[in-house]
XYZ file of C-alpha atoms in Angstrom:
561
model
C 44.789 -121.154 -139.218
C 48.537 -121.678 -138.003
C 48.793 -124.774 -140.945
C 47.599 -122.459 -143.868
C 49.735 -120.205 -143.279
C 52.611 -122.473 -143.157
C 51.174 -124.249 -146.136
C 51.233 -120.484 -147.646
C 55.089 -120.196 -146.256
C 53.699 -117.016 -144.469
C 54.161 -115.682 -140.947
C 51.178 -114.156 -138.981
C 52.845 -111.051 -138.865
C 53.496 -110.898 -142.861
C 49.914 -112.121 -143.159
C 48.639 -108.645 -140.906
C 49.939 -106.159 -143.616
C 49.428 -108.036 -146.442
C 45.272 -108.210 -146.070
C 45.412 -104.847 -144.421
C 46.971 -102.456 -147.280
C 47.364 -105.516 -150.648
C 45.776 -104.527 -153.415
C 44.233 -108.088 -152.726
C 40.716 -109.506 -154.576
C 37.367 -107.869 -152.081
C 36.387 -111.486 -151.594
C 40.452 -112.431 -150.129
C 39.808 -109.795 -148.122
C 36.474 -110.093 -146.668
C 37.487 -114.001 -146.082
C 40.760 -111.823 -144.053
C 37.574 -110.609 -142.115
C 35.538 -113.036 -141.054
C 39.565 -114.617 -139.284
C 39.725 -111.620 -137.734
C 36.356 -111.567 -136.512
C 36.870 -114.938 -134.520
C 40.568 -114.840 -133.539
C 41.391 -114.395 -129.843
C 44.659 -113.899 -128.324
C 47.220 -111.271 -126.676
C 46.052 -107.708 -126.828
C 48.158 -106.686 -129.928
C 47.174 -103.054 -132.064
C 48.946 -105.012 -135.759
C 45.133 -107.119 -135.559
C 43.159 -104.177 -134.334
C 45.016 -101.856 -136.971
C 44.052 -105.197 -139.948
C 40.365 -105.134 -138.592
C 39.521 -101.646 -138.406
C 40.839 -101.548 -142.196
C 38.880 -104.369 -143.516
C 35.513 -103.792 -141.786
C 35.249 -100.247 -143.242
C 35.926 -101.352 -146.812
C 32.676 -102.416 -148.452
C 33.024 -105.909 -149.255
C 31.061 -108.152 -150.842
C 28.811 -109.509 -148.311
C 25.783 -112.766 -149.213
C 24.024 -114.987 -146.888
C 26.464 -117.128 -146.359
C 29.258 -115.448 -144.803
C 26.848 -113.000 -143.496
C 25.608 -116.210 -141.693
C 29.044 -117.454 -141.035
C 29.801 -113.722 -139.060
C 27.230 -113.755 -137.112
C 28.126 -117.454 -136.087
C 31.443 -116.962 -135.183
C 30.892 -113.545 -133.119
C 28.852 -115.576 -131.207
C 31.108 -118.673 -130.079
C 33.850 -116.044 -129.202
C 34.814 -116.478 -124.947
C 34.141 -112.909 -124.671
C 32.006 -110.352 -126.008
C 33.146 -107.565 -128.110
C 30.626 -104.751 -129.948
C 33.449 -103.946 -132.735
C 33.142 -107.212 -134.108
C 29.033 -108.001 -132.827
C 28.684 -104.794 -135.140
C 30.391 -105.565 -138.109
C 29.027 -108.690 -138.132
C 25.898 -106.822 -137.942
C 26.316 -104.211 -140.645
C 27.170 -107.260 -143.191
C 23.975 -109.159 -142.470
C 22.856 -105.175 -142.886
C 24.207 -104.684 -146.311
C 23.296 -108.273 -147.718
C 19.509 -107.145 -146.443
C 19.429 -103.873 -147.476
C 20.396 -104.837 -150.958
C 16.479 -107.804 -150.658
C 19.345 -110.755 -151.350
C 18.167 -112.276 -147.003
C 16.766 -115.727 -147.049
C 15.709 -117.625 -144.325
C 18.871 -118.892 -142.691
C 20.244 -115.196 -141.975
C 16.661 -114.095 -140.836
C 17.042 -117.201 -138.517
C 20.967 -116.533 -137.672
C 19.839 -112.959 -136.262
C 17.357 -114.044 -134.677
C 19.894 -115.645 -132.984
C 22.326 -113.030 -132.532
C 19.183 -111.187 -130.936
C 18.209 -113.986 -127.804
C 22.000 -114.167 -127.844
C 22.117 -111.181 -127.142
C 18.834 -110.056 -125.039
C 20.530 -112.668 -122.553
C 24.082 -110.747 -122.089
C 24.044 -108.393 -118.739
C 22.659 -104.442 -120.114
C 26.307 -102.977 -118.092
C 28.117 -104.843 -120.472
C 30.138 -102.077 -122.993
C 26.815 -101.458 -125.535
C 25.016 -104.572 -125.648
C 22.426 -102.237 -125.704
C 23.373 -100.111 -129.051
C 23.585 -104.377 -130.053
C 20.287 -105.132 -129.798
C 18.614 -102.399 -131.008
C 20.768 -102.913 -134.395
C 19.759 -106.526 -134.634
C 16.536 -105.228 -134.474
C 16.720 -103.103 -136.752
C 18.574 -105.372 -139.904
C 16.155 -107.554 -138.737
C 13.294 -104.971 -140.184
C 15.215 -104.456 -143.556
C 15.253 -108.556 -143.748
C 11.549 -108.717 -143.459
C 9.492 -109.573 -146.776
C 8.501 -107.047 -148.708
C 4.461 -108.680 -148.563
C 5.107 -109.036 -144.862
C 5.521 -105.806 -141.268
C 8.085 -106.117 -139.565
C 7.130 -104.078 -136.085
C 9.665 -105.367 -133.607
C 11.689 -102.509 -133.917
C 9.024 -100.731 -131.795
C 9.921 -101.257 -128.199
C 6.382 -101.330 -125.173
C 7.959 -98.663 -121.934
C 6.278 -95.751 -123.244
C 3.744 -93.877 -124.180
C 4.054 -94.281 -128.304
C 4.711 -97.766 -128.713
C 1.829 -99.584 -128.237
C -0.536 -96.564 -130.420
C 1.981 -96.579 -133.270
C 1.769 -100.627 -133.845
C -1.797 -100.283 -134.136
C -1.511 -97.905 -136.377
C 0.436 -99.754 -138.080
C -1.027 -103.393 -137.805
C -4.754 -100.988 -139.856
C -2.485 -100.357 -142.597
C -1.927 -102.080 -145.511
C 1.527 -104.317 -145.470
C 1.764 -103.493 -148.743
C 1.217 -100.131 -148.663
C 3.508 -99.623 -145.602
C 5.629 -101.947 -145.928
C 8.395 -99.922 -147.197
C 8.353 -97.128 -145.072
C 8.870 -98.173 -141.770
C 11.121 -99.971 -142.869
C 12.568 -97.114 -143.653
C 12.270 -95.462 -140.532
C 13.330 -98.529 -139.063
C 16.467 -98.948 -140.750
C 17.849 -95.462 -139.555
C 18.764 -94.888 -136.636
C 21.209 -92.819 -135.425
C 23.140 -92.456 -138.555
C 22.609 -89.145 -140.083
C 19.993 -89.398 -143.250
C 22.026 -90.645 -146.182
C 20.831 -88.800 -149.706
C 20.024 -92.272 -150.669
C 18.033 -93.245 -147.795
C 16.138 -89.614 -148.609
C 15.322 -91.082 -151.553
C 13.889 -94.186 -150.530
C 11.130 -92.622 -148.252
C 10.348 -90.279 -151.170
C 9.485 -92.959 -152.642
C 8.438 -95.022 -150.104
C 5.858 -92.123 -149.166
C 4.256 -91.484 -152.679
C 1.054 -93.330 -150.908
C -1.427 -91.376 -149.172
C -1.987 -94.081 -146.406
C 1.619 -93.983 -145.764
C 1.717 -89.886 -145.564
C -0.919 -90.448 -143.644
C 0.364 -93.060 -140.923
C 3.699 -90.442 -141.133
C 1.229 -87.320 -140.045
C -0.331 -90.208 -137.034
C 2.956 -91.709 -136.237
C 3.697 -88.070 -135.214
C 0.340 -86.821 -133.557
C 0.812 -89.517 -130.859
C 4.885 -88.785 -130.447
C 4.229 -85.716 -130.166
C 0.727 -86.301 -127.238
C 2.490 -88.828 -125.407
C 3.349 -88.680 -121.792
C 6.318 -88.559 -120.081
C 7.734 -92.080 -119.211
C 6.847 -93.599 -115.799
C 9.891 -93.524 -113.425
C 11.244 -96.783 -113.412
C 14.529 -98.613 -111.609
C 15.520 -101.067 -114.096
C 14.979 -98.322 -117.235
C 17.622 -95.458 -117.485
C 16.600 -91.529 -117.687
C 12.993 -93.348 -116.914
C 11.151 -90.154 -116.075
C 13.228 -88.390 -117.135
C 12.540 -89.239 -121.087
C 8.780 -89.264 -123.854
C 10.755 -92.730 -125.999
C 11.765 -95.425 -124.638
C 14.930 -96.439 -126.713
C 14.698 -97.294 -130.148
C 11.121 -96.413 -130.419
C 13.042 -92.299 -130.617
C 15.216 -93.794 -132.970
C 12.128 -94.243 -135.153
C 10.071 -90.632 -134.169
C 12.920 -89.189 -135.485
C 13.511 -91.228 -138.255
C 9.635 -90.121 -138.756
C 9.982 -86.312 -138.221
C 12.813 -86.758 -140.147
C 10.395 -88.365 -143.514
C 8.837 -85.060 -143.518
C 11.292 -83.486 -145.307
C 10.480 -84.505 -149.099
C 6.683 -84.458 -147.686
C 6.321 -80.558 -148.703
C 3.336 -80.176 -149.187
C 1.782 -81.314 -145.981
C 0.697 -78.779 -144.780
C -0.372 -79.879 -140.873
C 3.811 -80.931 -139.910
C 4.672 -76.948 -139.233
C 2.237 -77.011 -136.161
C 3.202 -80.842 -135.116
C 7.085 -80.538 -135.501
C 6.404 -77.038 -133.591
C 5.399 -78.927 -130.646
C 8.473 -81.995 -130.774
C 10.180 -79.266 -130.737
C 9.045 -77.834 -127.703
C 8.206 -81.105 -125.962
C 11.520 -82.489 -126.852
C 14.004 -79.865 -125.878
C 12.523 -79.228 -122.453
C 12.794 -81.280 -119.177
C 11.102 -83.472 -117.138
C 10.993 -80.334 -114.053
C 11.612 -83.128 -111.614
C 14.802 -82.567 -109.325
C 17.832 -83.510 -110.695
C 16.938 -84.115 -113.553
C 18.272 -81.425 -116.441
C 18.591 -83.393 -119.857
C 15.615 -82.529 -122.127
C 12.894 -85.129 -122.593
C 13.731 -85.764 -126.600
C 16.432 -83.923 -127.524
C 17.244 -86.829 -130.862
C 13.358 -85.463 -131.348
C 13.885 -82.071 -130.790
C 16.601 -81.070 -132.644
C 16.007 -83.629 -135.423
C 12.180 -81.342 -135.568
C 14.323 -77.834 -136.369
C 16.234 -79.615 -138.810
C 13.187 -80.964 -140.638
C 11.835 -76.841 -140.473
C 14.984 -75.214 -142.037
C 14.655 -78.005 -144.916
C 10.630 -77.621 -145.628
C 11.438 -74.151 -145.726
C 7.198 -73.271 -146.401
C 6.569 -70.331 -144.732
C 4.326 -72.286 -142.220
C 8.000 -73.625 -141.328
C 9.196 -69.949 -141.364
C 7.140 -68.903 -138.965
C 7.363 -71.992 -136.281
C 11.055 -70.923 -136.025
C 10.746 -67.751 -135.468
C 7.626 -68.822 -133.182
C 10.625 -71.511 -131.591
C 14.512 -68.785 -131.139
C 11.619 -66.758 -128.393
C 10.152 -70.121 -127.030
C 13.187 -72.730 -126.541
C 15.199 -71.769 -123.540
C 18.082 -74.508 -125.265
C 20.928 -71.908 -126.268
C 22.602 -74.227 -128.368
C 19.143 -74.534 -130.137
C 18.211 -71.095 -130.114
C 22.071 -69.923 -131.997
C 20.633 -72.902 -134.893
C 17.203 -71.570 -135.715
C 18.575 -67.685 -135.808
C 21.122 -68.848 -138.556
C 18.893 -70.663 -140.126
C 16.772 -67.596 -139.913
C 19.028 -65.594 -140.695
C 18.646 -63.245 -137.866
C 22.245 -63.701 -135.163
C 21.753 -60.697 -133.538
C 18.686 -62.230 -132.253
C 19.866 -65.035 -131.212
C 22.795 -63.814 -129.263
C 19.954 -61.228 -126.959
C 18.034 -64.242 -126.429
C 21.001 -66.185 -125.657
C 22.042 -63.180 -123.368
C 18.349 -63.279 -121.499
C 18.672 -66.944 -121.225
C 21.940 -66.608 -119.390
C 20.374 -64.209 -117.447
C 17.300 -65.262 -116.694
C 19.503 -69.134 -115.408
C 21.572 -67.289 -113.144
C 18.898 -65.738 -111.132
C 17.074 -68.655 -111.192
C 20.160 -69.878 -109.167
C 19.890 -66.921 -107.203
C 16.272 -67.978 -106.499
C 16.776 -70.477 -105.254
C 20.033 -70.540 -103.353
C 19.941 -70.658 -99.477
C 21.571 -67.760 -97.189
C 23.521 -71.058 -95.445
C 25.687 -72.514 -98.161
C 27.092 -68.674 -98.901
C 27.816 -68.452 -95.540
C 29.704 -71.465 -95.487
C 31.319 -70.945 -98.621
C 32.802 -68.022 -97.285
C 34.388 -68.908 -94.630
C 35.716 -71.982 -96.986
C 37.005 -69.132 -98.485
C 39.090 -67.888 -95.658
C 40.222 -71.203 -94.912
C 41.436 -72.235 -98.423
C 42.976 -68.737 -98.324
C 44.784 -69.514 -95.065
C 45.808 -72.758 -94.900
C 46.444 -73.640 -99.032
C 47.264 -70.488 -101.382
C 50.507 -69.445 -99.590
C 52.003 -73.532 -100.159
C 50.223 -72.629 -103.849
C 52.203 -69.542 -104.626
C 55.754 -71.021 -102.581
C 54.983 -73.966 -106.131
C 54.107 -70.964 -108.223
C 50.514 -70.923 -109.065
C 48.322 -67.774 -109.215
C 45.173 -67.931 -108.467
C 41.987 -66.989 -110.279
C 39.491 -67.474 -107.763
C 38.823 -71.294 -106.734
C 41.125 -72.171 -109.700
C 44.831 -71.290 -109.418
C 47.486 -72.468 -112.389
C 50.663 -73.228 -113.505
C 51.674 -72.989 -116.527
C 54.683 -74.525 -118.502
C 55.836 -74.166 -121.948
C 54.603 -77.160 -122.927
C 51.661 -77.760 -120.508
C 49.488 -76.175 -117.987
C 49.225 -76.942 -113.920
C 45.723 -76.761 -112.487
C 44.564 -77.008 -108.834
C 40.685 -76.195 -107.784
C 38.579 -76.459 -104.499
C 35.691 -77.367 -103.917
C 33.233 -76.884 -101.020
C 29.823 -78.432 -99.981
C 28.578 -80.176 -96.457
C 31.427 -79.447 -94.181
C 34.180 -80.571 -96.824
C 37.045 -79.591 -98.929
C 37.497 -81.273 -102.100
C 40.728 -80.828 -103.671
C 40.877 -81.492 -107.526
C 44.254 -80.918 -109.597
C 45.555 -82.540 -113.540
C 47.125 -81.098 -115.439
C 46.176 -80.735 -119.180
C 49.077 -81.042 -121.984
C 49.788 -78.865 -124.730
C 50.692 -81.561 -127.434
C 47.680 -83.290 -126.549
C 45.635 -80.207 -128.250
C 47.371 -79.795 -131.488
C 46.110 -77.293 -133.936
C 43.490 -78.546 -135.510
C 41.110 -79.686 -132.232
C 37.644 -78.389 -132.636
C 37.476 -76.282 -128.999
C 40.712 -74.611 -129.203
C 41.221 -72.576 -125.354
C 43.427 -69.524 -124.355
C 45.747 -71.411 -121.645
C 44.739 -68.789 -118.686
C 41.566 -69.890 -118.784
C 42.392 -73.547 -118.389
C 39.616 -75.166 -115.988
C 39.090 -78.977 -114.257
C 37.119 -80.017 -117.063
C 39.436 -78.790 -119.687
C 42.298 -81.541 -118.150
C 43.665 -84.380 -119.473
C 44.926 -85.929 -116.427
C 42.646 -85.560 -113.141
C 42.736 -86.562 -109.175
C 40.843 -85.661 -106.222
C 40.666 -86.013 -102.986
C 38.423 -84.287 -99.294
C 39.320 -82.937 -96.245
C 37.710 -81.966 -93.097
C 36.801 -78.381 -93.721
C 38.612 -77.282 -90.775
C 42.059 -75.305 -89.393
C 43.390 -78.546 -88.355
C 43.067 -80.542 -91.430
C 43.444 -77.845 -93.854
C 46.892 -77.250 -92.194
C 47.979 -80.749 -92.840
C 45.767 -80.760 -96.381
C 48.815 -77.274 -97.365
C 51.693 -80.116 -95.921
C 50.674 -82.553 -98.424
C 50.810 -79.734 -101.598
C 53.943 -79.803 -101.173
C 54.998 -82.891 -100.206
C 53.061 -85.048 -102.464
C 50.189 -82.634 -105.091
C 53.218 -80.783 -105.995
C 55.145 -83.036 -106.966
C 52.637 -85.670 -108.536
C 51.931 -82.441 -111.238
C 56.364 -82.095 -111.540
C 56.320 -85.878 -112.791
C 53.724 -85.825 -115.267
C 56.146 -83.019 -117.382
C 57.917 -86.380 -118.236
C 56.885 -87.906 -121.020
C 57.929 -91.887 -119.545
C 55.722 -90.712 -115.855
C 52.710 -89.346 -117.927
C 52.605 -92.723 -120.317
C 53.149 -94.810 -116.883
C 50.029 -92.865 -115.447
C 47.917 -92.729 -118.840
C 48.412 -96.778 -119.045
C 48.419 -98.061 -115.438
C 47.473 -95.214 -113.293
C 50.813 -95.323 -110.877
C 52.039 -91.859 -109.116
C 48.216 -90.967 -108.332
C 49.157 -89.430 -104.121
C 47.978 -92.022 -101.971
C 44.546 -91.460 -101.061
C 43.453 -89.569 -103.732
C 40.982 -90.700 -107.020
C 41.392 -90.618 -110.429
C 38.323 -89.561 -112.574
C 38.487 -91.029 -115.201
C 39.531 -94.748 -115.656
C 42.985 -95.418 -116.621
C 42.402 -97.085 -120.593
C 40.088 -94.842 -121.334
C 38.929 -93.506 -124.541
C 39.742 -89.764 -123.501
C 43.011 -91.716 -121.934
C 43.718 -93.559 -124.608
C 43.334 -90.460 -127.050
C 45.644 -88.210 -125.021
C 48.742 -90.557 -124.602
C 47.835 -91.292 -128.408
C 48.980 -87.670 -128.578
C 51.657 -87.392 -126.292
C 53.551 -90.708 -127.545
C 53.270 -88.876 -131.397
C 54.258 -85.491 -129.143
C 57.590 -88.216 -128.170
C 57.913 -89.753 -131.715
C 56.619 -92.622 -130.034
C 55.817 -94.800 -132.928
C 54.411 -98.401 -130.896
C 52.609 -96.272 -128.347
C 51.365 -93.546 -130.228
C 50.028 -96.222 -133.155
C 48.763 -98.013 -130.672
C 46.299 -95.757 -128.410
C 45.341 -94.022 -131.778
C 44.017 -96.866 -133.369
C 41.896 -97.691 -130.459
C 40.385 -93.820 -129.610
C 39.575 -93.689 -134.324
C 37.402 -96.571 -133.314
C 35.619 -95.656 -130.494
C 35.342 -92.014 -132.118
C 33.641 -94.320 -135.430
C 30.651 -95.926 -133.083
C 30.038 -92.606 -131.707
C 30.031 -91.621 -135.450
C 27.446 -94.814 -136.949
C 25.771 -94.571 -133.131
C 24.899 -90.574 -133.570
C 26.999 -89.325 -131.139
C 30.092 -87.373 -132.615
C 30.294 -85.340 -136.049
C 32.150 -86.432 -138.743
C 35.187 -83.754 -138.112
C 36.101 -85.326 -134.496
C 36.253 -88.178 -136.957
C 38.972 -87.042 -139.450
C 41.466 -84.902 -136.509
C 41.337 -88.745 -134.604
C 42.528 -90.174 -137.798
C 44.316 -87.439 -139.334
C 46.151 -88.313 -135.933
C 46.505 -92.064 -136.891
C 47.937 -91.084 -140.044
C 50.874 -88.430 -138.423
C 51.792 -90.920 -136.053
C 51.985 -94.090 -138.516
C 54.582 -91.603 -140.986
C 57.185 -91.751 -137.403
C 59.926 -94.087 -138.507
C 60.571 -97.282 -136.610
C 63.530 -97.469 -134.797
C 65.556 -100.452 -135.107
C 64.458 -102.880 -131.977
């Protein structure tokens, strides 16, 4: 690479600038992306910025370039999920166009084996495993049906495969490929059109019905130490996405009278919890949400009747609000929401043991006696167990929790600059709580007079001075990058360099006109937001927000060296 640049009379920085912004031929851009897929070296925001620009473009992938991309990412010394994802999406575009050849399929098989051999604890490895299986499913010749995307591990996978094998492959093959390729993404108009064409045969419509009938009564996955959330989910990873796609396929089958009842069952079961102590997540929120969306889009009298039942039956407040809007009955949804909040509060009170309440009251007395005076002297005002100190540019919070004979002292700061106009969830500065902080640190103390007397002294000598330092951009940046300045013995809630910290630092740097830091951090934050959108875990609005901030950072003046 270095020799080629020398021959062309370019240096690395000029090459990066040219490939990222110059009006180049699409083939040239694809060649540049292939170079950056294999690039390894010190962290350089210019490399990542150029890579992000290139991978978001529509490029002329073909079987040869897709094979090369997959080979390059497998040969890297360290797993990089962004580059693996870019290579797999390039292969997906080839397969989706019906251009996959045996060499590309072999390369995808090798990529699948390689990913299966990696530790699942590496970031995004499970997600890449699902992605390569989806791509392989789309690469299958039209006369074959690839069921490898449907896995074991739940009560739906094996029956679903058996039902597909009994059907005519020529008839159901296109449908299975369309359902397998959607993944966690929102259905595009093109996907809807292709599904509409795929379900024209009666056999294809019957397969959708059979798959959803099995899904509606699938048992909860048995607890398994090797599988996350087992015991609290209906479908194994990967299978849930196929079931969700089958649910969304009913939107192009409005004449199917069986659909509303089955979708109602899936909405109820998916939104419910397992009932296991400590497991509060829904059994399959993705499927439940898709079922409600399908009922809304279908909009037949039967679908509306099921939505009216769900408005009363469901206990998830977010789904209740969505149904209320769809039915044009927001007041009824608001009343149901208030009822659910009261029922939850009553359930908590019924389960409450009087002993913890007595212990909490005792802890409150200790906090008022020892910590209250120190906090008031430092300018904090109290609101229950949460104390706030409002500055012109930030809000400091100190919060006290208790349990098991201990006091947890949590403290941190929310920066105004890290929450500019256009943020998805603006809030009142005077109501900031722990969950709203950009920087949060905590430490534990025994709930005794002696320990809390020492804690009060530490508030004045260590905690408040630490919060004061966060008012200086340079010291806040040092904390967000390296965790510097944390009082000894305290622990941070976020690891330095996490996506959340990158976003905060990028926005603080933007406000301080620190262009290099702002651009560097916001590039990584945009990339993370893009991955979340690609995988169906975030909204386009959040991605647009971070892209706007990155554009603002790039418009900052470049200071002379």
